[in-house]
GROMACS .gro file of C-alpha atoms in nm:
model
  402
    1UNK     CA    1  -6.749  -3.376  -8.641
    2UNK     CA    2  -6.648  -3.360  -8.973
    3UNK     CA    3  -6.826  -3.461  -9.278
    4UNK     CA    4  -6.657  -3.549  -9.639
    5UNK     CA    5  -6.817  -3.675  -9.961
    6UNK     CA    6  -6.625  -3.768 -10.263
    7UNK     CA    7  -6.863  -3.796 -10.569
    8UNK     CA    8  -6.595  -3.886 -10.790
    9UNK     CA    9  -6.254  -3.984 -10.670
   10UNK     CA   10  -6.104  -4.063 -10.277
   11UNK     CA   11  -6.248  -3.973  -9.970
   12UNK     CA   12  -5.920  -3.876  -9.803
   13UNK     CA   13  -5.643  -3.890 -10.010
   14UNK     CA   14  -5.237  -3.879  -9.944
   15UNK     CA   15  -4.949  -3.951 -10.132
   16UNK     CA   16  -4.756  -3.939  -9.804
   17UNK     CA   17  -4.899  -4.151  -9.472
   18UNK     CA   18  -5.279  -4.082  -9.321
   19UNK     CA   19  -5.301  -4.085  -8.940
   20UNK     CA   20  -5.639  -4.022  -8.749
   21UNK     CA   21  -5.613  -3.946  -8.397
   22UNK     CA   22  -5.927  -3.844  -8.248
   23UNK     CA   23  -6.213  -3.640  -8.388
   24UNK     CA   24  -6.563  -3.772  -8.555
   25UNK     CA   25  -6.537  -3.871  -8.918
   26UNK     CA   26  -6.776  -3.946  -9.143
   27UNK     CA   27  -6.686  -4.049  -9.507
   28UNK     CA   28  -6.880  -4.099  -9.792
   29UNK     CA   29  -6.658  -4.171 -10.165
   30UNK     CA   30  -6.733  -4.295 -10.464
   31UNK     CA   31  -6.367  -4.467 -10.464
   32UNK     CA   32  -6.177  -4.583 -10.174
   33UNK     CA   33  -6.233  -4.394  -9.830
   34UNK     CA   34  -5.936  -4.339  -9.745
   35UNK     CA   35  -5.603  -4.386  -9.977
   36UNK     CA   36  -5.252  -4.349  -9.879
   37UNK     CA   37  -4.911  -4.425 -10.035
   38UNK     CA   38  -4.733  -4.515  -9.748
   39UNK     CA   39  -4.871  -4.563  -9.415
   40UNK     CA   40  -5.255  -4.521  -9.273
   41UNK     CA   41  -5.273  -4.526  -8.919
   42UNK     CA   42  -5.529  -4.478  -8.640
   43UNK     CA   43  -5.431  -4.394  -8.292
   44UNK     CA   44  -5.808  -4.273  -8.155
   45UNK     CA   45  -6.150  -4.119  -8.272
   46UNK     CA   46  -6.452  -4.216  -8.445
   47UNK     CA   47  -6.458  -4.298  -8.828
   48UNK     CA   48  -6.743  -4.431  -9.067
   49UNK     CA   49  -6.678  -4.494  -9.453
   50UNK     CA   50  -6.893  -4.554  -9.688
   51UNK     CA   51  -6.695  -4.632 -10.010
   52UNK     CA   52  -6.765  -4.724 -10.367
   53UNK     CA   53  -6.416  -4.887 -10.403
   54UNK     CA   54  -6.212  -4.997 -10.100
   55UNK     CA   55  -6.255  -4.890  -9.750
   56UNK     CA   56  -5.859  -4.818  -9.645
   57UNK     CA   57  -5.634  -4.873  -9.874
   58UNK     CA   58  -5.243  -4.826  -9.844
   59UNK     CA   59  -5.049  -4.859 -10.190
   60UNK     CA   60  -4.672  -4.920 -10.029
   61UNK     CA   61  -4.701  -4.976  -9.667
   62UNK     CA   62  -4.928  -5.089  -9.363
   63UNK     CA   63  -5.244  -5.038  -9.206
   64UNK     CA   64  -5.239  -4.968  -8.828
   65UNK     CA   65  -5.512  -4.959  -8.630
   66UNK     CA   66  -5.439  -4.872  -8.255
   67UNK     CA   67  -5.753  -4.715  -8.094
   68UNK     CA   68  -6.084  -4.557  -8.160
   69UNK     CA   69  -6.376  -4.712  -8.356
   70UNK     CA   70  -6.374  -4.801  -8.735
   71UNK     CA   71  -6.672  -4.870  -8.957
   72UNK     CA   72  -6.640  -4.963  -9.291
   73UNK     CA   73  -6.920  -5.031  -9.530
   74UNK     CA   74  -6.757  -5.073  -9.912
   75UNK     CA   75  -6.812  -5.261 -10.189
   76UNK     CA   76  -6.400  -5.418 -10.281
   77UNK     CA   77  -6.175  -5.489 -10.014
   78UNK     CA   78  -6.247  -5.326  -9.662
   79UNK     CA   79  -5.872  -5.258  -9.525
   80UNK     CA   80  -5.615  -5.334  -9.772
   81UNK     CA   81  -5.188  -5.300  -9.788
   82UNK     CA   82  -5.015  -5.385 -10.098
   83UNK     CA   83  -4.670  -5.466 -10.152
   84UNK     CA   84  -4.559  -5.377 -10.516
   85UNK     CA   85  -4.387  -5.564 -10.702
   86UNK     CA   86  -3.978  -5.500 -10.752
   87UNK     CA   87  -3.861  -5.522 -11.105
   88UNK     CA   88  -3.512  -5.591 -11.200
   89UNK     CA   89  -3.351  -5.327 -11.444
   90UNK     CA   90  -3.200  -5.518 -11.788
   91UNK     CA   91  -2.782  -5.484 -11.710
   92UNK     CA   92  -2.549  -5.322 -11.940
   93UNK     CA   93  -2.276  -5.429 -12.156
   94UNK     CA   94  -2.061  -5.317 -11.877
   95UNK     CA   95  -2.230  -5.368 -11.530
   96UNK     CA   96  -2.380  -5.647 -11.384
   97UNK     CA   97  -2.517  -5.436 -11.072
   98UNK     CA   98  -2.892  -5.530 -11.047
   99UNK     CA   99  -3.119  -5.205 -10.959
  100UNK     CA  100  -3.221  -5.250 -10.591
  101UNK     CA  101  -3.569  -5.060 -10.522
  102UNK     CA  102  -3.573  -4.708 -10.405
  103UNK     CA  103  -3.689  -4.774 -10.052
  104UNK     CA  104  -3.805  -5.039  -9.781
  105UNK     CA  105  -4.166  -5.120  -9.834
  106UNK     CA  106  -4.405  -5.289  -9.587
  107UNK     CA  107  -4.772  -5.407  -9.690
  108UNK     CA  108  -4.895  -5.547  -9.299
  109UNK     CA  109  -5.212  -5.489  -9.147
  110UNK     CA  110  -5.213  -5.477  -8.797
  111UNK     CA  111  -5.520  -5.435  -8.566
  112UNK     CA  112  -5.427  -5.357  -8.215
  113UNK     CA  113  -5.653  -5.163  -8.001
  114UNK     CA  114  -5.547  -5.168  -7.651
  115UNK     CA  115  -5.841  -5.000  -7.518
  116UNK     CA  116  -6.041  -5.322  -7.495
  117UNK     CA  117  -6.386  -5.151  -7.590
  118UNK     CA  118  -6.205  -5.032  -7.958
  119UNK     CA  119  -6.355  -5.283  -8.223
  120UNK     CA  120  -6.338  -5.282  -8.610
  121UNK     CA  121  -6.644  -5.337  -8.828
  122UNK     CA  122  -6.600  -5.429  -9.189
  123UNK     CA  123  -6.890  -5.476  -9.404
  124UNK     CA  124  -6.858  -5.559  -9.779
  125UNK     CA  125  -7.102  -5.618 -10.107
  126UNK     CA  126  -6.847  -5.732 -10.390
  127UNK     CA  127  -6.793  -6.076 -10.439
  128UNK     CA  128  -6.419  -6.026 -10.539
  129UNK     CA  129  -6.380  -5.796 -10.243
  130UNK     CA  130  -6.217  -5.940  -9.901
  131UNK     CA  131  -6.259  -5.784  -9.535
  132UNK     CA  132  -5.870  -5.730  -9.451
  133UNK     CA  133  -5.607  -5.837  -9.738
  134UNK     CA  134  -5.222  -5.814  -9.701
  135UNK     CA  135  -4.979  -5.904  -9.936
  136UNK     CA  136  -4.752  -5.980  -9.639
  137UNK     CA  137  -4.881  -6.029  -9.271
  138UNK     CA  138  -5.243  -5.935  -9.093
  139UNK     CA  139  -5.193  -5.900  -8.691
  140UNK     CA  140  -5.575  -5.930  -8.498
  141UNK     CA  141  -5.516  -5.856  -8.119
  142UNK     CA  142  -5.847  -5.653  -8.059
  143UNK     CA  143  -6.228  -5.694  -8.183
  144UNK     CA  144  -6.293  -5.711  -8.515
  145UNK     CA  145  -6.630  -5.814  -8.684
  146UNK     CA  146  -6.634  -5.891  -9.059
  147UNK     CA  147  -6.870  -6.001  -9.290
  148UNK     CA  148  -7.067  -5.970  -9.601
  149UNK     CA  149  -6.987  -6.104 -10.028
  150UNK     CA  150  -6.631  -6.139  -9.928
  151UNK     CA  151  -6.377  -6.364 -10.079
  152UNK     CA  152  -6.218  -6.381  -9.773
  153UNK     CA  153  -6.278  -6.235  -9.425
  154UNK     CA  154  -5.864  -6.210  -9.342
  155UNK     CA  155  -5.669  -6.270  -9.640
  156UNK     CA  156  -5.284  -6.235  -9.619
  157UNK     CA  157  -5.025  -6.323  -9.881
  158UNK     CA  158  -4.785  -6.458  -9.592
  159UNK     CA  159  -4.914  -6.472  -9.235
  160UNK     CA  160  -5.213  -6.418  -9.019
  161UNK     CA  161  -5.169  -6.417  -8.631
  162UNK     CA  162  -5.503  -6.362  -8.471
  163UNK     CA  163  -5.432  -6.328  -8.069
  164UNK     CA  164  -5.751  -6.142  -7.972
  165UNK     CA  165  -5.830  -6.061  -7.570
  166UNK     CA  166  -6.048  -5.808  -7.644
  167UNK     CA  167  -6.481  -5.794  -7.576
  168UNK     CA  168  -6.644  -5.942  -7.898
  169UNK     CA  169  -6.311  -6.122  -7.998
  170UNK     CA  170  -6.334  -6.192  -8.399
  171UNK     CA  171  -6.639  -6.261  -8.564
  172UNK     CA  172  -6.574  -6.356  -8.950
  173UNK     CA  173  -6.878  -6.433  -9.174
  174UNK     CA  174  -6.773  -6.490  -9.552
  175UNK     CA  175  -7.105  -6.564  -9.754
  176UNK     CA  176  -7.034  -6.561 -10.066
  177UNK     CA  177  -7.054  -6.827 -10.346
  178UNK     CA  178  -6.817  -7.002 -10.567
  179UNK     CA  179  -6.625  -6.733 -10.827
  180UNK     CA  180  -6.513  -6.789 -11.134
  181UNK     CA  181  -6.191  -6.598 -11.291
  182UNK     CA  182  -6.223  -6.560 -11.671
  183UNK     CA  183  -5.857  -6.418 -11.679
  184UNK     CA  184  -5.704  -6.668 -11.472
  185UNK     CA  185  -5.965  -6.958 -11.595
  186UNK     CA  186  -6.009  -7.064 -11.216
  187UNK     CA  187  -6.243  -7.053 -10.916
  188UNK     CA  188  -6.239  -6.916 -10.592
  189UNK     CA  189  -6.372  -6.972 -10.266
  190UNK     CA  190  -6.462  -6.738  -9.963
  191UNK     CA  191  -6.289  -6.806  -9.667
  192UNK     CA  192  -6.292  -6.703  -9.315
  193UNK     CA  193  -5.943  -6.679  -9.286
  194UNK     CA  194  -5.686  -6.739  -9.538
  195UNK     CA  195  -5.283  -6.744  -9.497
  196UNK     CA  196  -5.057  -6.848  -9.770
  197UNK     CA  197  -4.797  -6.931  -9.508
  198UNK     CA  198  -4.811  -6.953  -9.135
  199UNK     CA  199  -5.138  -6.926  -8.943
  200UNK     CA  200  -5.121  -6.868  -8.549
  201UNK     CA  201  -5.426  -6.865  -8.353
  202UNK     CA  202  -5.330  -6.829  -7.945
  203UNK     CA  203  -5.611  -6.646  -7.802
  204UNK     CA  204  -5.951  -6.478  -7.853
  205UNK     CA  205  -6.310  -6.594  -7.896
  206UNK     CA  206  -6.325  -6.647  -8.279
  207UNK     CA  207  -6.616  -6.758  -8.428
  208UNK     CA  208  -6.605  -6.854  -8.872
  209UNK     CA  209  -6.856  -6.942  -9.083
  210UNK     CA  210  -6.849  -7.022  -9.465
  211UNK     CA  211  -7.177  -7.209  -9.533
  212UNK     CA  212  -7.221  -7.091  -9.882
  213UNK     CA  213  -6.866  -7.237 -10.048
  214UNK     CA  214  -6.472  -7.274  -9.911
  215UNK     CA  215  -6.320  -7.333  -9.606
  216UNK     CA  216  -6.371  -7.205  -9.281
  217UNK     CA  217  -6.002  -7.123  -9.175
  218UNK     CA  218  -5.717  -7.229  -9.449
  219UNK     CA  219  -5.330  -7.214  -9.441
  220UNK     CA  220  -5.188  -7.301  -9.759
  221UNK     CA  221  -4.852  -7.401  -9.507
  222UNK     CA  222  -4.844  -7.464  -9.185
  223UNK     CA  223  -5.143  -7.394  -8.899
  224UNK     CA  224  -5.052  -7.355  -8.505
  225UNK     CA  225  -5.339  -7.347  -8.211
  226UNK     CA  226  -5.230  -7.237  -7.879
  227UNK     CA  227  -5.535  -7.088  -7.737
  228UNK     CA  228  -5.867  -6.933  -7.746
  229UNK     CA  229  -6.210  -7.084  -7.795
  230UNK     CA  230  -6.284  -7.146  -8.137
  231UNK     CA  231  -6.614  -7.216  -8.325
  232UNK     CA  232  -6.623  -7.291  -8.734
  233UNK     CA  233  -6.883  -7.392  -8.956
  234UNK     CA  234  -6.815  -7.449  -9.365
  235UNK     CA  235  -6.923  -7.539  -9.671
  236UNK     CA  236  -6.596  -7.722  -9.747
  237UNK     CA  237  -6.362  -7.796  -9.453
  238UNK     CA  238  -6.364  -7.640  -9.170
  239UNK     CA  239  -6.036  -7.631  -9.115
  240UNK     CA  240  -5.781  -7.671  -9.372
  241UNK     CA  241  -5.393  -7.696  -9.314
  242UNK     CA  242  -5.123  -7.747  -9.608
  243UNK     CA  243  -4.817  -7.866  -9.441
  244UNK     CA  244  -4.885  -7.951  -9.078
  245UNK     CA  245  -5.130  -7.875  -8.807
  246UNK     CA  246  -5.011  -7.843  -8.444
  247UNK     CA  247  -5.329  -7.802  -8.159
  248UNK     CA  248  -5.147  -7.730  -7.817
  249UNK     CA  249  -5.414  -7.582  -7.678
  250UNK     CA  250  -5.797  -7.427  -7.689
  251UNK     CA  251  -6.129  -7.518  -7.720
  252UNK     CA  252  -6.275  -7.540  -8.053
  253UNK     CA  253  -6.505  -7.738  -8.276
  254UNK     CA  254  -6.495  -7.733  -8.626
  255UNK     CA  255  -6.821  -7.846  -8.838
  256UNK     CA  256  -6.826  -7.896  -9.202
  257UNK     CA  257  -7.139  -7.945  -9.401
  258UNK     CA  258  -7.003  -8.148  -9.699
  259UNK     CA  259  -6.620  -8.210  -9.574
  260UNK     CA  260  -6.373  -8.303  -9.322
  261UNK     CA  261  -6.393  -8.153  -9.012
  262UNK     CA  262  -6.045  -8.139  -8.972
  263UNK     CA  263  -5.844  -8.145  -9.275
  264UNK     CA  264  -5.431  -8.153  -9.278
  265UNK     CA  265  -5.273  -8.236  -9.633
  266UNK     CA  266  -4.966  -8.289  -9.439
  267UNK     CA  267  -4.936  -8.413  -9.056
  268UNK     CA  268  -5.160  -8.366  -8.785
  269UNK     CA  269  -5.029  -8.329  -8.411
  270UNK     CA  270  -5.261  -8.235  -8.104
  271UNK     CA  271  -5.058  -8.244  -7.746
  272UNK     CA  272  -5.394  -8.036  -7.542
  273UNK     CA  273  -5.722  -7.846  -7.558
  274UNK     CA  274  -6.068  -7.996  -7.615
  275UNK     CA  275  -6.096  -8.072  -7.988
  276UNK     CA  276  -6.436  -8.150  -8.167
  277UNK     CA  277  -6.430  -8.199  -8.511
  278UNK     CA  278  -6.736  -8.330  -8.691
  279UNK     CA  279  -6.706  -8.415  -9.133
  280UNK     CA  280  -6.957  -8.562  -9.316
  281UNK     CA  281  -7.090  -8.895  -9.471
  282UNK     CA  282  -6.807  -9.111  -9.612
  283UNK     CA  283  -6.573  -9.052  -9.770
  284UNK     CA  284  -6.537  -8.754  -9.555
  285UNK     CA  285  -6.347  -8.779  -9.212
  286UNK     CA  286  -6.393  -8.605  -8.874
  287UNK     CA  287  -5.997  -8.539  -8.867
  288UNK     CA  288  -5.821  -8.625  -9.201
  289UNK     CA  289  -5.471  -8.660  -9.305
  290UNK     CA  290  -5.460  -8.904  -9.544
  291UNK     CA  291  -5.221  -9.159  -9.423
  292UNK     CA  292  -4.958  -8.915  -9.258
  293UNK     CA  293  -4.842  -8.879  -8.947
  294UNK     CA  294  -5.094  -8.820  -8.709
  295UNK     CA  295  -5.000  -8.791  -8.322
  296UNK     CA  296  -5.226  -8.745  -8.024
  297UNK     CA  297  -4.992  -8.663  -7.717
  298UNK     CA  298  -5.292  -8.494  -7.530
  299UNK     CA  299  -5.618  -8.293  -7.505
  300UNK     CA  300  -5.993  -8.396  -7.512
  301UNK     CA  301  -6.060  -8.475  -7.872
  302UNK     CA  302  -6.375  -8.571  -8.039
  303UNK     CA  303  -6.374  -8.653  -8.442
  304UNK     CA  304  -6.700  -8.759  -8.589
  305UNK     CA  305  -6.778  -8.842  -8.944
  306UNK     CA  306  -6.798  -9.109  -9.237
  307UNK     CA  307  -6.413  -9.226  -9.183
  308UNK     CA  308  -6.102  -9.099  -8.938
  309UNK     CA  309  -5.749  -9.067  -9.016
  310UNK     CA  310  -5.637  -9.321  -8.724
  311UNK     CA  311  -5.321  -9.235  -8.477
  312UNK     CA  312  -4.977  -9.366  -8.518
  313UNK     CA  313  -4.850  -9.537  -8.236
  314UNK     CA  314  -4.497  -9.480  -8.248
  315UNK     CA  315  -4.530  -9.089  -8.238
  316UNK     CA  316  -4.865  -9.073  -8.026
  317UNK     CA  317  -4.841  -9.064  -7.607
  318UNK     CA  318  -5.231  -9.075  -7.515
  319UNK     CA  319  -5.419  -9.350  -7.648
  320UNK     CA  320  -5.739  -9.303  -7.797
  321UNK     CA  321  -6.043  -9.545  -7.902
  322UNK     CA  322  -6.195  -9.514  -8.301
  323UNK     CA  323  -6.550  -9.691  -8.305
  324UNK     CA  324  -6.718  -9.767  -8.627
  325UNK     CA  325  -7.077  -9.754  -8.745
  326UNK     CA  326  -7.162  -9.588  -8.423
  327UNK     CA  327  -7.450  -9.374  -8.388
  328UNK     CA  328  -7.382  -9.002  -8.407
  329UNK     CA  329  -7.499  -8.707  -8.162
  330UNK     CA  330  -7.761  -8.453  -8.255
  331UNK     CA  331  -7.563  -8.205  -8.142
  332UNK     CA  332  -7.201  -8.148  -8.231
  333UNK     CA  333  -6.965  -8.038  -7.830
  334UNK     CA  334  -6.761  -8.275  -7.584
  335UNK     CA  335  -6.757  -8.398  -7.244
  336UNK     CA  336  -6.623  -8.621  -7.046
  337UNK     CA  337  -6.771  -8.808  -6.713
  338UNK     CA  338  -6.584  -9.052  -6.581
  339UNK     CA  339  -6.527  -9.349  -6.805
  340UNK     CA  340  -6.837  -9.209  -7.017
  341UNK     CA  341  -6.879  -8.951  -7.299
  342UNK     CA  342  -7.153  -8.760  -7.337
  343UNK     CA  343  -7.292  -8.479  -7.532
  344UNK     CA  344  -7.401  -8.118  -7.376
  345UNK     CA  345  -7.558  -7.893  -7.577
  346UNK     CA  346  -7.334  -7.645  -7.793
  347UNK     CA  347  -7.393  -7.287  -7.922
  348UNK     CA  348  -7.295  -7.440  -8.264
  349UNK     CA  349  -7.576  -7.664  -8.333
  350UNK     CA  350  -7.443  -7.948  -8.597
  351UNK     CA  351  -7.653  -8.189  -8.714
  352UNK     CA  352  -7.505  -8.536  -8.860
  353UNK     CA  353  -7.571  -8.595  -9.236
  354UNK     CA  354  -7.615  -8.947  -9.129
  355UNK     CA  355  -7.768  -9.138  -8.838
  356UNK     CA  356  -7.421  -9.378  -8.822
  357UNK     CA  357  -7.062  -9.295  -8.859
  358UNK     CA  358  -6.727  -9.323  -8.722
  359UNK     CA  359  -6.568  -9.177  -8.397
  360UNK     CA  360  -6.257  -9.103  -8.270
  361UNK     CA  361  -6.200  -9.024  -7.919
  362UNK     CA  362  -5.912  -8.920  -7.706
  363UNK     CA  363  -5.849  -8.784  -7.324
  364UNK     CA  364  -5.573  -8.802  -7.099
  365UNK     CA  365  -5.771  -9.038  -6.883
  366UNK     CA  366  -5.771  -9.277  -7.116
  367UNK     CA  367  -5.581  -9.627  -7.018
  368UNK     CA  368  -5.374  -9.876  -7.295
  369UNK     CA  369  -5.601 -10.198  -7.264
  370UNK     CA  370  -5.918 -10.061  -7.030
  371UNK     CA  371  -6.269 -10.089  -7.122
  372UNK     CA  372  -6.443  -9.711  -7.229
  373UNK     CA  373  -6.805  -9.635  -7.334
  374UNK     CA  374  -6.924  -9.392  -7.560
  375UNK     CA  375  -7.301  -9.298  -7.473
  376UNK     CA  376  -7.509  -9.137  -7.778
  377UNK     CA  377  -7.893  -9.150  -7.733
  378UNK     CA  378  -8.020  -9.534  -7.566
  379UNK     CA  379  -7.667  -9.690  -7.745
  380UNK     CA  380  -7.328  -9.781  -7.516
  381UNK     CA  381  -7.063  -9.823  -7.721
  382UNK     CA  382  -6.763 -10.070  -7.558
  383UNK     CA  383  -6.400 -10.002  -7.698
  384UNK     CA  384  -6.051 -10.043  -7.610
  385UNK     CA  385  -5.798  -9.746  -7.631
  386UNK     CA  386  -5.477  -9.786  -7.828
  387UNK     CA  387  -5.197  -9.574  -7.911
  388UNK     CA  388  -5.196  -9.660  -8.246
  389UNK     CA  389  -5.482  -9.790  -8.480
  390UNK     CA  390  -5.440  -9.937  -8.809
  391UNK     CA  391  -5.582  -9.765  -9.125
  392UNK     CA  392  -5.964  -9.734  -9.210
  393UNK     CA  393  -5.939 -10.032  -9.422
  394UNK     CA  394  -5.949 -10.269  -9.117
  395UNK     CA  395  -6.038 -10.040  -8.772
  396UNK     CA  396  -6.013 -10.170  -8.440
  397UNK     CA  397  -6.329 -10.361  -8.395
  398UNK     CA  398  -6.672 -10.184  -8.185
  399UNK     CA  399  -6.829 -10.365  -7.956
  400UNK     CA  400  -7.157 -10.299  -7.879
  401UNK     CA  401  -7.301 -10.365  -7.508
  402UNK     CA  402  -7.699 -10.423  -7.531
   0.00000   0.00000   0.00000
C-alpha cells in the first residue's frame, strides 16, 4: 500500500507515459492526481485520488484503463486526454514545405476492463469539470459510474462508443445547472453523454439522468442504437441527435421533463427494439424530427407527448397508429397484449405534464387497415394503422369506443 500527498503540485507526475499494474494506491494532490505527457495506463491494482485539479490527466496521448479498480474524487475533469493543437510554421522566401509536427499524437480514452468485476468511479464538484473528456474518441466496454457538478458525464471531441457487458453497466448522473461563459459569451449545459460526431451505443445497461439542465445523451452528428437497455431522464431532451438517428435494436425509454423525448434535427429511422419515448405538453413531441424523414421498419415503439413527428409512408415498412388528445399513462414503459397496449410499471417512473396528449404507436403486429386499441386507465382508444400519416396539422382521426 502506498500512500502519496501532493500539497502543492501533481500527485504522480511523468513527462514520459504512467502505467499502474497492481499494488494499492492512495492519492491525495492539490493538482491533478496523476499527470502524464504521453500515455497513462492501468493494467491491474487498486487506486483512489483525491485531486484538487483533474483526476488523470494525459497532455498528448490516451487514457487506458484495462483492469483493477479506479476511484476518482476531483474537483475539474475526472479522466482527461488532450490532443494539442498543430501549428503551421510561416514559409520562407524560398520553401513552401509546411512544418509537419514532431510526432503522432493520440488523445482517446478507452475503458476496457475485461475482468467483469473492474469498475470506474468518477466523482466531481466543479461545474466546468466533466467525468471523462477526449478531444478525440472515449471507448466504455466495462462499468463505469459517474456523477456529480459535471458539464458532461462522457464528453468527446469526436466519438463515444459505449458497448458495456460488464456488472453495473454505466451509470451517468450530470447535475449541474445552466453555465455561463464570460469569455466565450455563451451557455452550457451538462450532459450525460456528449459526442461531437458519431455516437454508438450496442450494449450495456446504461442508465442517464440530467434533471437539472441539457440533454440526456447528445450527438452533435449522427447517433446509432444497436443494443443494450437504456433508461434517460432530462431536463431538455432526452435524447438529442444532429444528423440522423438509427434504433436497430434495444430497449430503452427516454423521458424529458420540459422537451422531446426523442429529438433528431435530421432523420429518424427505427427498424427494432422496444422504444418509449415520452416529451412534454405541446409544442413538445414524444419523437421529433421536424418534418424529415422519419421511417419505422420495425420494433415496439411508444412516443407520448403534446405533438409527434408522424411516419413517411414511402420509406416506412411497419405501420403504426398516432391518436390525438388521448389520455396519457401514469407511468412511462411498453407492452403489448394482443391487439391491446397496456402499461406495466417501469423502474423510471414518468409522470405526464398533462392529463391528454398525443401517441404514437408501432409493433410488428400491426396490420395496414385493422382495428387496434390503446387502453390507458377506464379509456379504449380505436385507431387504424398506416404506413404513413400526414403532418400534425391534420392527424389521422381517434376514435373513441365508449
Amino acid at each position: 500500500k502506498c500512500n502519496i500527498v501532493a500539497r502543492g503540485g501533481h500527485g504522480i507526475a511523468s513527462d514520459d507515459y504512467i502505467r499502474v499494474m497492481g499494488g494499492h494506491w492512495i492519492v491525495n494532490s492539490a493538482k491533478d492526481g496523476l499527470h502524464a505527457n504521453d500515455n497513462i495506463r492501468m493494467d491491474g491494482g487498486f487506486v483512489s485520488i483525491d485531486a484538487g485539479s483533474d483526476g488523470m490527466d494525459c497532455k498528448e496521448g490516451g487514457v487506458e484503463l484495462y483492469k483493477g479498480e479506479l476511484e476518482i474524487r476531483c474537483v475539474d475533469d475526472g479522466i482527461s486526454a488532450n490532443r494539442p493543437k498543430q501549428k503551421k510554421k510561416k514559409n520562407n522566401a524560398d520553401s513552401t514545405a509546411v512544418a509537419k509536427p514532431k510526432k503522432e499524437v493520440r488523445a482517446d480514452v478507452v475503458v476496457d476492463m475485461y475482468d467483469k468485476y473492474s469498475i470506474v468511479e468518477i466523482r466531481t464538484t466543479g461545474p466546468k469539470g466533466s467525468g471523462v473528456k477526449a478531444d478525440d474518441d472515449i471507448v466504455i466496454r466495462s462499468a463505469v459510474d459517474i456523477e456529480g457538478d459535471a458539464s458532461k458525464c462522457l464528453n468527446a471531441g469526436k466519438c463515444v462508443i459505449v458497448e458495456s457487458t460488464a456488472l453495473g453497466g454505466a451509470r451517468l448522473v450530470a447535475s449541474g445547472g445552466v453555465l455561463y461563459d464570460k469569455k466565450k459569451n455563451d451557455t452550457s449545459s451538462p450532459k450525460g453523454i456528449k459526442a461531437d460526431s458519431l455516437l454508438w451505443i450496442s450494449a450495456g445497461d446504461i442508465y442517464v439522468e440530467a434533471t437539472n439542465a441539457g440533454e440526456g445523451i447528445e450527438s452533435k452528428k449522427q447517433m446509432i442504437i444497436d443494443g443494450g437497455s437504456i433508461r434517460v431522464k432530462a431536463k431538455d431532451d432526452a435524447l438529442n441527435a444532429g444528423s440522423s438517428l438509427i434504433i436497430n435494436d434495444g430497449e430503452m425509454t427516454f423521458y424529458s421533463l420540459l422537451n422531446d423525448g426523442i429529438d433528431s434535427n435530421g432523420t429518424i429511422e427505427i427498424n427494432g427494439g422496444e422504444v418509449t419515448a415520452y416529451g412534454a405538453g405541446v409544442p413538445e413531441a414524444g419523437i421529433d424530427c421536424d418534418l424529415n424523414r422519419f421511417a419505422i421498419n420495425g420494433g415496439v415503439i411508444m412516443g407520448m407527448g403534446g405533438l409527434t413527428s408522424t411516419p413517411v409512408d414511402s420509406v416506412s415498412t411497419q405501420p403504426s397508429v398516432v391518436i390525438q388528445n388521448v389520455e396519457l399513462p401514469t407511468t412511462m414503459a411498453i407492452g403489448y397484449d394482443g391487439t391491446a397496449w397496456r402499461n406495466p410499471t417501469d423502474t423510471l417512473m414518468c409522470v405526464p405534464t398533462s392529463k391528454y396528449g398525443t401517441l404514437l404507436l408501432s409493433n410488428p403486429e400491426m396490420k395496414v387497415g385493422e382495428e387496434y386499441k390503446y387502453e390507458s386507465g377506464d379509456s379504449t382508444y380505436i385507431a387504424i394503422p398506416a404506413l404513413g400519416h400526414k403532418p400534425m396539422m391534420s392527424p389521422p382521426p381517434a376514435v373513441v369506443k365508449p
